[in-house]
Tab-separated table of C-alpha atoms in Angstrom:
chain	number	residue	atom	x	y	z
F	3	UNK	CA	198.705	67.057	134.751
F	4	UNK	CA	199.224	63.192	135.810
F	5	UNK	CA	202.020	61.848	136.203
F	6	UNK	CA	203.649	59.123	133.349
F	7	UNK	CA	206.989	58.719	135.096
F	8	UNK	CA	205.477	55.731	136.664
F	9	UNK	CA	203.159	53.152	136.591
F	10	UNK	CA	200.018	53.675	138.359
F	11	UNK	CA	200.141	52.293	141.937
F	12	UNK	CA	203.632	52.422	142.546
F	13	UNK	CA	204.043	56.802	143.355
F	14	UNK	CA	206.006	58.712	141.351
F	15	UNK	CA	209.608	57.582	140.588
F	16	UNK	CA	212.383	60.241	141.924
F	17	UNK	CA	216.198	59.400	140.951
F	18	UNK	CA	217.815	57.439	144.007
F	19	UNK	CA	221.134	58.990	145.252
F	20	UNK	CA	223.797	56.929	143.321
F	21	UNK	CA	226.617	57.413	146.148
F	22	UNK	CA	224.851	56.358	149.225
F	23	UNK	CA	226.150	54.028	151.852
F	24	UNK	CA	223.320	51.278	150.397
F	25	UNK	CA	224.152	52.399	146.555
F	26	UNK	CA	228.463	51.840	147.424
F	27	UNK	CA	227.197	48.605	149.166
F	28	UNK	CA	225.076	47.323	145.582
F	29	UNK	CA	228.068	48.579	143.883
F	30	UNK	CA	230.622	46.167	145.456
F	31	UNK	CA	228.261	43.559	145.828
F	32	UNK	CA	228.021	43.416	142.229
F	33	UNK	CA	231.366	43.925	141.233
F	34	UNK	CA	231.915	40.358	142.945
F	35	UNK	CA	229.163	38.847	141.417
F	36	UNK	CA	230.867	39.971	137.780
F	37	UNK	CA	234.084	38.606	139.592
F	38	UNK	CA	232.278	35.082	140.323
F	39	UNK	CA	230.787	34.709	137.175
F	40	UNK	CA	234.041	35.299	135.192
F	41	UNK	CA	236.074	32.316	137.711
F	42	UNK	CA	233.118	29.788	136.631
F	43	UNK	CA	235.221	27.723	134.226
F	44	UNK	CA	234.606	28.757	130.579
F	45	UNK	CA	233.666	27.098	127.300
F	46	UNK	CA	236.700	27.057	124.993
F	47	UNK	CA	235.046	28.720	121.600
F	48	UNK	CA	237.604	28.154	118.333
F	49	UNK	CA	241.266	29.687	118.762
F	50	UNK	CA	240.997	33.070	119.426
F	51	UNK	CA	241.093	33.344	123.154
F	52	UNK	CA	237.414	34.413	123.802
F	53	UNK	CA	235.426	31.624	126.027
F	54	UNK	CA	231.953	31.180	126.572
F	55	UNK	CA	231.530	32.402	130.352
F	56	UNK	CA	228.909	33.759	132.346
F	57	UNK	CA	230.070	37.118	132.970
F	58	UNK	CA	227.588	38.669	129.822
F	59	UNK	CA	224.821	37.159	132.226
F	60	UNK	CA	226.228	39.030	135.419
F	61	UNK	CA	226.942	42.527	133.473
F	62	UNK	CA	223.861	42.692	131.729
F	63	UNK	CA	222.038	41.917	135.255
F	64	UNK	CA	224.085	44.724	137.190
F	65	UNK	CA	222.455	47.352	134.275
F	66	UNK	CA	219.280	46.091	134.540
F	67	UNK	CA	219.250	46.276	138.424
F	68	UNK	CA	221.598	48.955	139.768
F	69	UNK	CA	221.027	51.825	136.276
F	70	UNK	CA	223.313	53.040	134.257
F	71	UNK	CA	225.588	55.039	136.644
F	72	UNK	CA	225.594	52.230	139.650
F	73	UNK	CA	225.813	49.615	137.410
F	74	UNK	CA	229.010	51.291	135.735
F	75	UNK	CA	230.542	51.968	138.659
F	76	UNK	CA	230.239	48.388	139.747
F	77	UNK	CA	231.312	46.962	136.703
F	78	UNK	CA	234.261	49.440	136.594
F	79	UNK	CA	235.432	48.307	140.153
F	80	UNK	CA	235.737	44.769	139.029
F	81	UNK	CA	237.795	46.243	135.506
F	82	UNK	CA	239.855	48.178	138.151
F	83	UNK	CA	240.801	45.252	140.306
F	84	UNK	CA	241.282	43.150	137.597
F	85	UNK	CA	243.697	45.422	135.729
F	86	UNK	CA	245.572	46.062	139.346
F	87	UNK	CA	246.549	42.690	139.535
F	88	UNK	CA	243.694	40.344	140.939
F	89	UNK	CA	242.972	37.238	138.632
F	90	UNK	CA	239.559	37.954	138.259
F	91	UNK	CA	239.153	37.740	134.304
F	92	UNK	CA	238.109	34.823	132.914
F	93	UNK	CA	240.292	31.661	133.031
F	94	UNK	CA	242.569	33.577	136.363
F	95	UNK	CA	243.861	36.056	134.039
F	96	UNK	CA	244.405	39.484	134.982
F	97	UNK	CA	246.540	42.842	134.240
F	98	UNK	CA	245.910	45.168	131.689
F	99	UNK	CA	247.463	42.688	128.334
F	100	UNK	CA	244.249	41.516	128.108
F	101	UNK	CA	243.085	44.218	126.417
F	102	UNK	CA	245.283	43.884	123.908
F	103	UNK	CA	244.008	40.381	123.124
F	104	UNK	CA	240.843	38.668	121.645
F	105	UNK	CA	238.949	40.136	124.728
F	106	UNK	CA	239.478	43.218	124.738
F	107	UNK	CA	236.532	45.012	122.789
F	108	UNK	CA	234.551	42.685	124.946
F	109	UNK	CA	235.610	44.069	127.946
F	110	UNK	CA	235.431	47.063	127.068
F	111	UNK	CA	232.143	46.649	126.068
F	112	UNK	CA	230.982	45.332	129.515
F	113	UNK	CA	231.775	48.431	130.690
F	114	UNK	CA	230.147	50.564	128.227
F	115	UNK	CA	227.169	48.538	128.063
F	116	UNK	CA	226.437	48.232	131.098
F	117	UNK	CA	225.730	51.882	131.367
F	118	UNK	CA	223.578	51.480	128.372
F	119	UNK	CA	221.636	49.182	129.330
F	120	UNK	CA	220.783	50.738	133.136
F	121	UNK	CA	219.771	54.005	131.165
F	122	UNK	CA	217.116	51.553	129.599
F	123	UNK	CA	216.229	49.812	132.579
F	124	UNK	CA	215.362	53.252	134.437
F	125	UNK	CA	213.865	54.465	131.571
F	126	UNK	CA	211.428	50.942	131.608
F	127	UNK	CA	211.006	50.955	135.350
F	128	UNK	CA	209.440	54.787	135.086
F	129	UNK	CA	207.378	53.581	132.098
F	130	UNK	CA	206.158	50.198	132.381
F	131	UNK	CA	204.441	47.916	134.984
F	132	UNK	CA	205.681	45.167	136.574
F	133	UNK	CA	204.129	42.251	134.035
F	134	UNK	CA	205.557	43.783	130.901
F	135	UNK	CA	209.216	44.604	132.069
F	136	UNK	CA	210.285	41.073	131.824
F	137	UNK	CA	210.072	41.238	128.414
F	138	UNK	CA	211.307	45.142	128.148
F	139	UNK	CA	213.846	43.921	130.062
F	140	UNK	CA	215.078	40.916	127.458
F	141	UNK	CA	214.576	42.980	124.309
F	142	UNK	CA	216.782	46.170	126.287
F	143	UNK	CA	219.390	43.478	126.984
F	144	UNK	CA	219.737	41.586	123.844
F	145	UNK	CA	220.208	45.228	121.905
F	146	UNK	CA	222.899	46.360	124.025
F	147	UNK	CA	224.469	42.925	123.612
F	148	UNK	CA	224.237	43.012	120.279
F	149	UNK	CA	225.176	46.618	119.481
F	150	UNK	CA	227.627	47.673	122.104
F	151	UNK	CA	229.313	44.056	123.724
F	152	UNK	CA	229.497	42.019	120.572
F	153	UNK	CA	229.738	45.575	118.549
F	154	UNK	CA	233.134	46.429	120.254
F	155	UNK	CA	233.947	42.613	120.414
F	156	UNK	CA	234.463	42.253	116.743
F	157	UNK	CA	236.188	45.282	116.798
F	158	UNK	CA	238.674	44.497	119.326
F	159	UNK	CA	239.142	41.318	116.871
F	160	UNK	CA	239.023	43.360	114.031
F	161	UNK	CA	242.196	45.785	116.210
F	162	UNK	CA	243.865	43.021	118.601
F	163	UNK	CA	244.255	40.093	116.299
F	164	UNK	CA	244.048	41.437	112.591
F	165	UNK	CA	241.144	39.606	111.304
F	166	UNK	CA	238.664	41.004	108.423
F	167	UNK	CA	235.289	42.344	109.395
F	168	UNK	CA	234.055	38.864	108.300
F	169	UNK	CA	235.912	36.521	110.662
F	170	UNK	CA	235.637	38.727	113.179
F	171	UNK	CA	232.354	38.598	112.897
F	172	UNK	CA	231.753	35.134	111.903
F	173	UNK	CA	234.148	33.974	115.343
F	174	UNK	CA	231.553	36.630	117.098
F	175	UNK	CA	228.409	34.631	115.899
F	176	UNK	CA	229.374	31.801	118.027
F	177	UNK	CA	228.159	33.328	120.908
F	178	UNK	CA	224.963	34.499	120.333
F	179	UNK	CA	222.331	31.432	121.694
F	180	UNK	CA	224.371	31.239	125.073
F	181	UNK	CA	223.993	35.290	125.635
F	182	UNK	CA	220.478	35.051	124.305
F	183	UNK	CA	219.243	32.310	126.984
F	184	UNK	CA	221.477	34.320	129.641
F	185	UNK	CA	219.667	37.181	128.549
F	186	UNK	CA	216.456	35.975	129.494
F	187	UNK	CA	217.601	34.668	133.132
F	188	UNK	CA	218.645	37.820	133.819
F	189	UNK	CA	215.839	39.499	132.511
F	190	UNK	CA	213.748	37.514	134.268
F	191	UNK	CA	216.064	37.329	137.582
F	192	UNK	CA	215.967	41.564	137.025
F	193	UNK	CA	212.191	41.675	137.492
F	194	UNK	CA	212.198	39.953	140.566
F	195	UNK	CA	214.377	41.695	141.979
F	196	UNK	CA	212.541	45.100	141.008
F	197	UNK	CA	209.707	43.556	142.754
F	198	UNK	CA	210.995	42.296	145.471
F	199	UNK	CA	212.419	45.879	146.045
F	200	UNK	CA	210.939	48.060	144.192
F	201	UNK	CA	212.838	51.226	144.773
F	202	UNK	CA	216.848	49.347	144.303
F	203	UNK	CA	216.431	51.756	140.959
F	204	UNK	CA	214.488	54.682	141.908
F	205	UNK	CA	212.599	55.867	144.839
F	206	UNK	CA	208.955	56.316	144.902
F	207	UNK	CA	207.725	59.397	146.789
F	208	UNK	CA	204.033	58.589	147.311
């Protein structure tokens, strides 16, 4: 029986140890890239609290590089050293309040999605070659964005700051072309990276 787990040319993909000393080393490095991306100044977006930043474009990277249980853990190390004290959120804010503000669904939804989204991205790396994940990649990404971040977003609106389902999701619109052109760097950035090192996901025994 041949093997579909991978594409042809590459071996068969075999799930890489996710708590190795290179997989803890991915895991922090990524962390501080969510870290760096959330200290970039933001773009104020109406009064609720909730810039523009690049931190969607660093989460949804760390899922579509590290997988889903890597890329969690690295995004959770950044939530945990946030919430500890370190002014790491967006704008030098840090402690656990923000949840209870415009953010909060959001972050929470960093954290859930970027486990989604590395289950996708080791599900495309096992089933598609290298010229087609770039685009796998994007329409993996946006979904997750869409369903999960901005899903939990409006909700943490919906919770933190009493607004109706509509201006919640109205305010939630406003982000959508920025994460959709960050989306595609980082799909884009993703498959280079998966071909530059093509077992950072999974290992291929030949």
């Amino acid at each position: 029986m041949s093997q579909k787990s991978a594409p042809a040319g590459e071996g068969t993909a075999a799930p890489r140890r996710p708590w190795d000393a290179r997989s803890l080393a991915l895991i922090a490095v990524f962390a501080a890239l969510i870290a760096a991306s959330a200290l970039v100044p933001g773009i104020p977006v109406g009064s609720f609290g909730v810039p523009i930043t690049l931190q969607t474009l660093a989460i949804m990277l760390t899922g579509l590089v590290l997988g889903a249980g890597r890329g969690a853990a690295a995004v959770g190390l950044y939530l945990v050293l946030a919430f500890a004290g370190l002014p790491i959120f967006s704008g030098g804010r840090a402690g656990l309040q923000i949840l209870a503000g415009g953010s909060g669904g959001y972050i929470v939804g960093f954290l859930v999605g970027a486990f989604v989204l590395g289950l996708a991205a080791q599900f495309i790396i096992r089933r598609f070659s290298a010229r087609r994940r770039a685009l796998w990649f994007f329409l993996a990404a946006t979904l997750v964005l869409v369903v999960v971040v901005h899903g939990l977003g409006v909700l943490g609106m919906m919770l933190n700051l009493k607004l109706s389902w509509n201006a919640a999701f109205l305010a939630d619109l406003a982000y959508y072309p920025g994460d959709i052109l960050k989306n595609i760097v980082a799909a884009i950035a993703a498959t280079a990276v998966h071909r530059a090192f093509p077992d950072v996901l999974v290992r291929r025994v030949k």
